[in-house]
Structure formats: structure tokens, C-alpha cells
mmCIF file with all atom_site columns, C-alpha atoms in Angstrom:
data_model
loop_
_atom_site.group_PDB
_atom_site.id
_atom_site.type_symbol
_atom_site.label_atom_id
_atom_site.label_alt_id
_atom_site.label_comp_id
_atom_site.label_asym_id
_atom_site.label_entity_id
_atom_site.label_seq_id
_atom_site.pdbx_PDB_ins_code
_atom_site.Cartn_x
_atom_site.Cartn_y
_atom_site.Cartn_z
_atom_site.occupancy
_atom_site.B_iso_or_equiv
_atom_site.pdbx_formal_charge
_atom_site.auth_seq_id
_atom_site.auth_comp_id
_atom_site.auth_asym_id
_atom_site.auth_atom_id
_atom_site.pdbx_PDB_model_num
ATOM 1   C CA . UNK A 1 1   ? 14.243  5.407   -13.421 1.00 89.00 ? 1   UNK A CA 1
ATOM 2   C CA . UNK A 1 2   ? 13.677  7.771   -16.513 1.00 92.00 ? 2   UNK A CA 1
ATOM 3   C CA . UNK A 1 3   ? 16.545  5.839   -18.351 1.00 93.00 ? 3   UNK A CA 1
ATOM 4   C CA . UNK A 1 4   ? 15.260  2.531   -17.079 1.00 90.00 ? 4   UNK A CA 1
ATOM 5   C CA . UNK A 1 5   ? 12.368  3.834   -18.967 1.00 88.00 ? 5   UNK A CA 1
ATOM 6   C CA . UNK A 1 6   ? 13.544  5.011   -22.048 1.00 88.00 ? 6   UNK A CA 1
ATOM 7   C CA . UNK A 1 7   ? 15.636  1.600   -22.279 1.00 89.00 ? 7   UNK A CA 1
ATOM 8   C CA . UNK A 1 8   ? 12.235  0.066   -21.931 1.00 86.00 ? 8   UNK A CA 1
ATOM 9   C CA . UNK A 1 9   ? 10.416  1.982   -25.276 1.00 84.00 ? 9   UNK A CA 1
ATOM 10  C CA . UNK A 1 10  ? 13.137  0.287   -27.463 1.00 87.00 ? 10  UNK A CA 1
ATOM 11  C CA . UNK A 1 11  ? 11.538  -2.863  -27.368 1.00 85.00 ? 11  UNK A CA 1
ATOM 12  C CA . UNK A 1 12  ? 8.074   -1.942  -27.144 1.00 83.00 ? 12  UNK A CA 1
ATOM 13  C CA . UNK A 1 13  ? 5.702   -1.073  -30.323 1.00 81.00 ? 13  UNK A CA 1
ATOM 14  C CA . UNK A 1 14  ? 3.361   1.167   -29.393 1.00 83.00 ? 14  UNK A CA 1
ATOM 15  C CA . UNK A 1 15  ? 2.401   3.879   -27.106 1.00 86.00 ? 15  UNK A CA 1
ATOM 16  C CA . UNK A 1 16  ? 2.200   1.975   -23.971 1.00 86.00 ? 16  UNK A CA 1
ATOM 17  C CA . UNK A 1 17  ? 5.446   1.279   -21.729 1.00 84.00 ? 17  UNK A CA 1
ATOM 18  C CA . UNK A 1 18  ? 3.912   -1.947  -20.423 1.00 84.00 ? 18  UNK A CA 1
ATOM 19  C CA . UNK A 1 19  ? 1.313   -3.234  -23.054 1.00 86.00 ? 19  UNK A CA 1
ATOM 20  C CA . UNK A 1 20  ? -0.450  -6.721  -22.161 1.00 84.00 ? 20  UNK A CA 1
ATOM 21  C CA . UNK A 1 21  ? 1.615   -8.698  -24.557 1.00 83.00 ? 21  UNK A CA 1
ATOM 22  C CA . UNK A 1 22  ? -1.526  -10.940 -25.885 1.00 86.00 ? 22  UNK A CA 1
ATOM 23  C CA . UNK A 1 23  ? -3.203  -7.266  -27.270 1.00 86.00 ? 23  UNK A CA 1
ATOM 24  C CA . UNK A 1 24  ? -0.665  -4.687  -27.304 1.00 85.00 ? 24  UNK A CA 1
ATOM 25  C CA . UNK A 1 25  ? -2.694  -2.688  -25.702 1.00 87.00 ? 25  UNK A CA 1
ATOM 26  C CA . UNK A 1 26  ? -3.149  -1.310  -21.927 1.00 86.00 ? 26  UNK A CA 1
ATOM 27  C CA . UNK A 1 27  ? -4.490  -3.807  -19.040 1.00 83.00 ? 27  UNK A CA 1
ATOM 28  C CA . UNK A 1 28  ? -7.587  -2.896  -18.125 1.00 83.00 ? 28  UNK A CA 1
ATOM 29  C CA . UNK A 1 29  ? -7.020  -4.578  -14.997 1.00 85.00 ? 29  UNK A CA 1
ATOM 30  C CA . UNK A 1 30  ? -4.155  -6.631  -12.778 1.00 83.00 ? 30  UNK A CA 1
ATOM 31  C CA . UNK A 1 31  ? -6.201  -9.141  -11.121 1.00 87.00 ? 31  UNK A CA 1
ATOM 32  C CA . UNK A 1 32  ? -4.723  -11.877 -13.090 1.00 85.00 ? 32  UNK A CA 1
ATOM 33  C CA . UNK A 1 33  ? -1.433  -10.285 -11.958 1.00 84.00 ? 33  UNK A CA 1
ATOM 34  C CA . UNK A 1 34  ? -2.204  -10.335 -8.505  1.00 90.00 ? 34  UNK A CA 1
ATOM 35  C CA . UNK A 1 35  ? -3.802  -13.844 -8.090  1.00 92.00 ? 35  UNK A CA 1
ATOM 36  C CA . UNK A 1 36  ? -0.779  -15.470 -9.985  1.00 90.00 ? 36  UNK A CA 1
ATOM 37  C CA . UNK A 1 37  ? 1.663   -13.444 -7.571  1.00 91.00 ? 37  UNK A CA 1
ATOM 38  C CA . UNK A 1 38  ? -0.541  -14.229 -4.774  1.00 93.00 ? 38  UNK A CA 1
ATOM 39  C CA . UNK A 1 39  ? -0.464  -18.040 -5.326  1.00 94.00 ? 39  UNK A CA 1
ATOM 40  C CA . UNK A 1 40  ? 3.338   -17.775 -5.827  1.00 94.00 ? 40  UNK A CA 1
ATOM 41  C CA . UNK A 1 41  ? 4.104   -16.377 -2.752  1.00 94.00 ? 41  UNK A CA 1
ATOM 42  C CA . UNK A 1 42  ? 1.631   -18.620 -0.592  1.00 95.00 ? 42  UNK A CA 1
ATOM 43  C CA . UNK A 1 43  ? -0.597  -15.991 0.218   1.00 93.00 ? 43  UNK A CA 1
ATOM 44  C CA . UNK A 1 44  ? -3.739  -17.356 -0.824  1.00 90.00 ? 44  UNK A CA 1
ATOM 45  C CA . UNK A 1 45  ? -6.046  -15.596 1.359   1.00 90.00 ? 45  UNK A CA 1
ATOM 46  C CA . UNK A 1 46  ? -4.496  -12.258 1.295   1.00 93.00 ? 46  UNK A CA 1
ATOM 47  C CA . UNK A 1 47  ? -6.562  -9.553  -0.685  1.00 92.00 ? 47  UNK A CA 1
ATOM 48  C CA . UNK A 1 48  ? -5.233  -6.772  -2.780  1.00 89.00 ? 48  UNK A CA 1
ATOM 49  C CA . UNK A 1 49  ? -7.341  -4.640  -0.130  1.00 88.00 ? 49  UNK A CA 1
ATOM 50  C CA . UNK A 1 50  ? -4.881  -5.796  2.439   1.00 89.00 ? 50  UNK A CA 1
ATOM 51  C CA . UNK A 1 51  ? -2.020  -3.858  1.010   1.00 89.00 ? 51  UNK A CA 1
ATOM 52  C CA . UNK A 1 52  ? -3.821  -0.560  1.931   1.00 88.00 ? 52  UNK A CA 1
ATOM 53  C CA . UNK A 1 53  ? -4.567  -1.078  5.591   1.00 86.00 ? 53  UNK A CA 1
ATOM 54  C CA . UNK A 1 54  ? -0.873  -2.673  6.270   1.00 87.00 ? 54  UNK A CA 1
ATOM 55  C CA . UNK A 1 55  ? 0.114   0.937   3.967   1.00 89.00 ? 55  UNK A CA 1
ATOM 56  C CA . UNK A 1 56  ? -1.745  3.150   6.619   1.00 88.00 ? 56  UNK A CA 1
ATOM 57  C CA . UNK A 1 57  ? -0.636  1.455   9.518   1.00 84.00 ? 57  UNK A CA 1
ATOM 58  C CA . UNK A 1 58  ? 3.037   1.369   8.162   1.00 87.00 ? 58  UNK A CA 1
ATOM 59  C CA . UNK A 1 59  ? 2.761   5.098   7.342   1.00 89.00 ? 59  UNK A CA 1
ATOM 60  C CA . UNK A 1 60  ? 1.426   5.520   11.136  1.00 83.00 ? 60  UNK A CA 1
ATOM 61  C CA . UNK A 1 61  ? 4.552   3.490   12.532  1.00 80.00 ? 61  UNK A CA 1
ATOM 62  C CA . UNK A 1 62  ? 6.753   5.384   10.875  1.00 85.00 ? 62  UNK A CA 1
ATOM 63  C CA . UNK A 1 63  ? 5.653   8.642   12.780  1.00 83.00 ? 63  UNK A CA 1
ATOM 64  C CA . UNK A 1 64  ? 2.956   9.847   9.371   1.00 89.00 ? 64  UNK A CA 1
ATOM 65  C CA . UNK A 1 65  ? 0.650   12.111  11.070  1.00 87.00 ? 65  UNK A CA 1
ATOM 66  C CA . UNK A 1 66  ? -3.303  10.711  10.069  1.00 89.00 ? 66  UNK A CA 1
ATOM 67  C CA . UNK A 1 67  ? -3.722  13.486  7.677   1.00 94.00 ? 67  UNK A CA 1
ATOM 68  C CA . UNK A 1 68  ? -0.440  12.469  5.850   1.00 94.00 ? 68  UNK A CA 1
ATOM 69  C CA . UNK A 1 69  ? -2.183  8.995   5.505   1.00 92.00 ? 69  UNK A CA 1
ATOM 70  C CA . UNK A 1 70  ? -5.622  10.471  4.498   1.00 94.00 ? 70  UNK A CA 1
ATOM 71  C CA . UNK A 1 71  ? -3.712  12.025  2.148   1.00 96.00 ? 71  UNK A CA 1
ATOM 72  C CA . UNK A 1 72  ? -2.003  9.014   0.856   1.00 95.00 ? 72  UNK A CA 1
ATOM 73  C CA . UNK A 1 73  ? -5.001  6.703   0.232   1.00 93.00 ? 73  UNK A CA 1
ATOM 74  C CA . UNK A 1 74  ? -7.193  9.506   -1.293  1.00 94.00 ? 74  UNK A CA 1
ATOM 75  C CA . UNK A 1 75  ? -9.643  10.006  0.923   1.00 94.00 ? 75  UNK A CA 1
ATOM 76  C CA . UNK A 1 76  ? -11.965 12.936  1.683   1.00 96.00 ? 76  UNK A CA 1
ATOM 77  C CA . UNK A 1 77  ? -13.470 11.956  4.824   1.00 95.00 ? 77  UNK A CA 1
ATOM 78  C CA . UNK A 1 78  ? -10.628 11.632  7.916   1.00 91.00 ? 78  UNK A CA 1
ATOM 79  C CA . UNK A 1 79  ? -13.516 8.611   9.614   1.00 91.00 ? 79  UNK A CA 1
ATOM 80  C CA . UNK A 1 80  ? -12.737 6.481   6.348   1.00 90.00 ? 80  UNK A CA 1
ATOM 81  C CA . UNK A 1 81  ? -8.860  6.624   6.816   1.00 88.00 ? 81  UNK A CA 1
ATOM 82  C CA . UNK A 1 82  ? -9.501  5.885   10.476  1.00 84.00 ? 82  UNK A CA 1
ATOM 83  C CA . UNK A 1 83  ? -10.751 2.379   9.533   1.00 82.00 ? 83  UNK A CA 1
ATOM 84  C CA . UNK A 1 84  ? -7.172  1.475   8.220   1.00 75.00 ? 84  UNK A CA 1
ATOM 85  C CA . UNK A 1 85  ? -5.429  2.428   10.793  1.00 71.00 ? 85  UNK A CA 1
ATOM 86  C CA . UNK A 1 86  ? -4.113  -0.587  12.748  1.00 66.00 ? 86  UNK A CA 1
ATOM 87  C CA . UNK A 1 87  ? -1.540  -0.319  15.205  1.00 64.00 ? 87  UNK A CA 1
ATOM 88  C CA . UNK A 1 88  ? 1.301   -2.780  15.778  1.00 63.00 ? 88  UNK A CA 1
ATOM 89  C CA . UNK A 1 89  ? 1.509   -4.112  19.725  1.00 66.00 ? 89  UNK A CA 1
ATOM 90  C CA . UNK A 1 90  ? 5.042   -2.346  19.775  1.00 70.00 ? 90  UNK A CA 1
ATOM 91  C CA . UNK A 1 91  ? 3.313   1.317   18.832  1.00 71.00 ? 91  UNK A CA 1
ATOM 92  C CA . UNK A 1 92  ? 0.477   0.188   21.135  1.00 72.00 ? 92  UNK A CA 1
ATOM 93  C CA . UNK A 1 93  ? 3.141   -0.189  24.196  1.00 77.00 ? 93  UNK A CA 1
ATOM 94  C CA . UNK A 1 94  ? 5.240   2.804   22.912  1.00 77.00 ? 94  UNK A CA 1
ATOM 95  C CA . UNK A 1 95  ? 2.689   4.837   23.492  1.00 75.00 ? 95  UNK A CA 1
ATOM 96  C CA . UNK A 1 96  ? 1.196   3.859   27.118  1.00 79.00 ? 96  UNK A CA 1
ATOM 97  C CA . UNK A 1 97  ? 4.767   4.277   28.222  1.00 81.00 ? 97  UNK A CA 1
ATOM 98  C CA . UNK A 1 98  ? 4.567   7.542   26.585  1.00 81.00 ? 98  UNK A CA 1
ATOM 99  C CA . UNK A 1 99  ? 1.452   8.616   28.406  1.00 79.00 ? 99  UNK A CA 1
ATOM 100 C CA . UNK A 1 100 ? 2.736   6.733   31.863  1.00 81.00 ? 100 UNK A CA 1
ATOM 101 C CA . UNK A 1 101 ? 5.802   8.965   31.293  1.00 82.00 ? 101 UNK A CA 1
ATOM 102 C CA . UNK A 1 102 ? 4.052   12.287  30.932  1.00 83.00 ? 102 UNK A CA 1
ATOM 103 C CA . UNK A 1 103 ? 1.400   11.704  33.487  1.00 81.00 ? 103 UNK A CA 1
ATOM 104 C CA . UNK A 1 104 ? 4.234   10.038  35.938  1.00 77.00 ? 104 UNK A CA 1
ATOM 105 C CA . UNK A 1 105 ? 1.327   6.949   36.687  1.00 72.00 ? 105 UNK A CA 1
ATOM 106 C CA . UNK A 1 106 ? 3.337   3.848   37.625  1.00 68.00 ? 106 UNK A CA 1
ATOM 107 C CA . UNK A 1 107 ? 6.304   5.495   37.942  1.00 59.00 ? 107 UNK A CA 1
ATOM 108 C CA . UNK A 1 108 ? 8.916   3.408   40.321  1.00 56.00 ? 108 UNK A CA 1
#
């Protein structure tokens, strides 16, 4: 990455890696970005906002523990981070057999 970087500076004036080429000078935002992406990919509906809660959920699925994932998204209270968290139908059915397992319910 850093010499993806440094090959990068060579062709840009300034003090800014990835100036908005119109100003040479930072974005101040990437909406424009993200709706032009957004309308490429067919994904007119889908909201930058999105991203996070498929993040947390991802993180979750991939065994993060919710503090991990409070972590992540910057939060200070662990009830915000709990609103992201969505679980896939497979973790949802990984863990009842987990619980059926330990508790030996519905065992054949």
C-alpha cells in the first residue's frame, strides 16, 4: 500500500493524495461519489447507512464479540450498536441448535 501511495504523489500537485480534480483541493464530502456508484451498480434504494448495519452484522457472523463491533462503529453506548446488529437466518439456526445441543431439548 505505502508504495501504491508514494507512486500516487508523483502525479498529484499538492498536499492531498486524492484532491477533487475540479479544485485541487480535499472533498468535503462523497455523496456525489456514492450516488453515481450507487446508480451504477443498480442499487438505487440502498443508503450509505446500509453499509454499517450489513458491517455489524458481518462482524457478528464472523464470530466479533458485540464489544468488538461497538468498537468498530465508534460508539459509546453498547444499546446504539445493538440496533445494527442483524442476524442472518443461518446464525439464527446455528444458534438454536447450539442451545438445543447444550440443553439436550429435542434431542432424538
Amino acid at each position: 500500500m505505502l508504495a501504491l501511495l508514494r507512486e500516487r504523489r508523483k502525479h498529484v500537485a499538492g498536499p492531498w493524495v486524492f484532491p477533487n480534480p475540479k479544485t485541487g483541493k480535499p472533498y468535503c464530502s462523497c455523496r456525489d461519489a456514492w450516488v453515481s456508484t450507487r446508480k451504477k451498480a443498480n442499487l438505487d434504494g440502498l443508503r450509505m447507512h446500509d453499509l454499517r448495519h450489513t458491517y455489524a452484522s458481518m462482524m457478528l457472523d464472523s464470530g466479533a464479540d458485540i464489544v468488538d463491533v461497538q468498537k468498530a462503529l465508534g460508539h459509546t453506548q453498547l444499546k446504539t450498536t445493538a440496533v445494527y446488529l442483524h442476524l442472518t437466518e443461518g446464525r439464527k439456526r446455528e444458534r438454536a441448535n447450539a442451545a438445543a445441543e447444550a440443553t439436550g431439548l429435542f434431542a432424538a
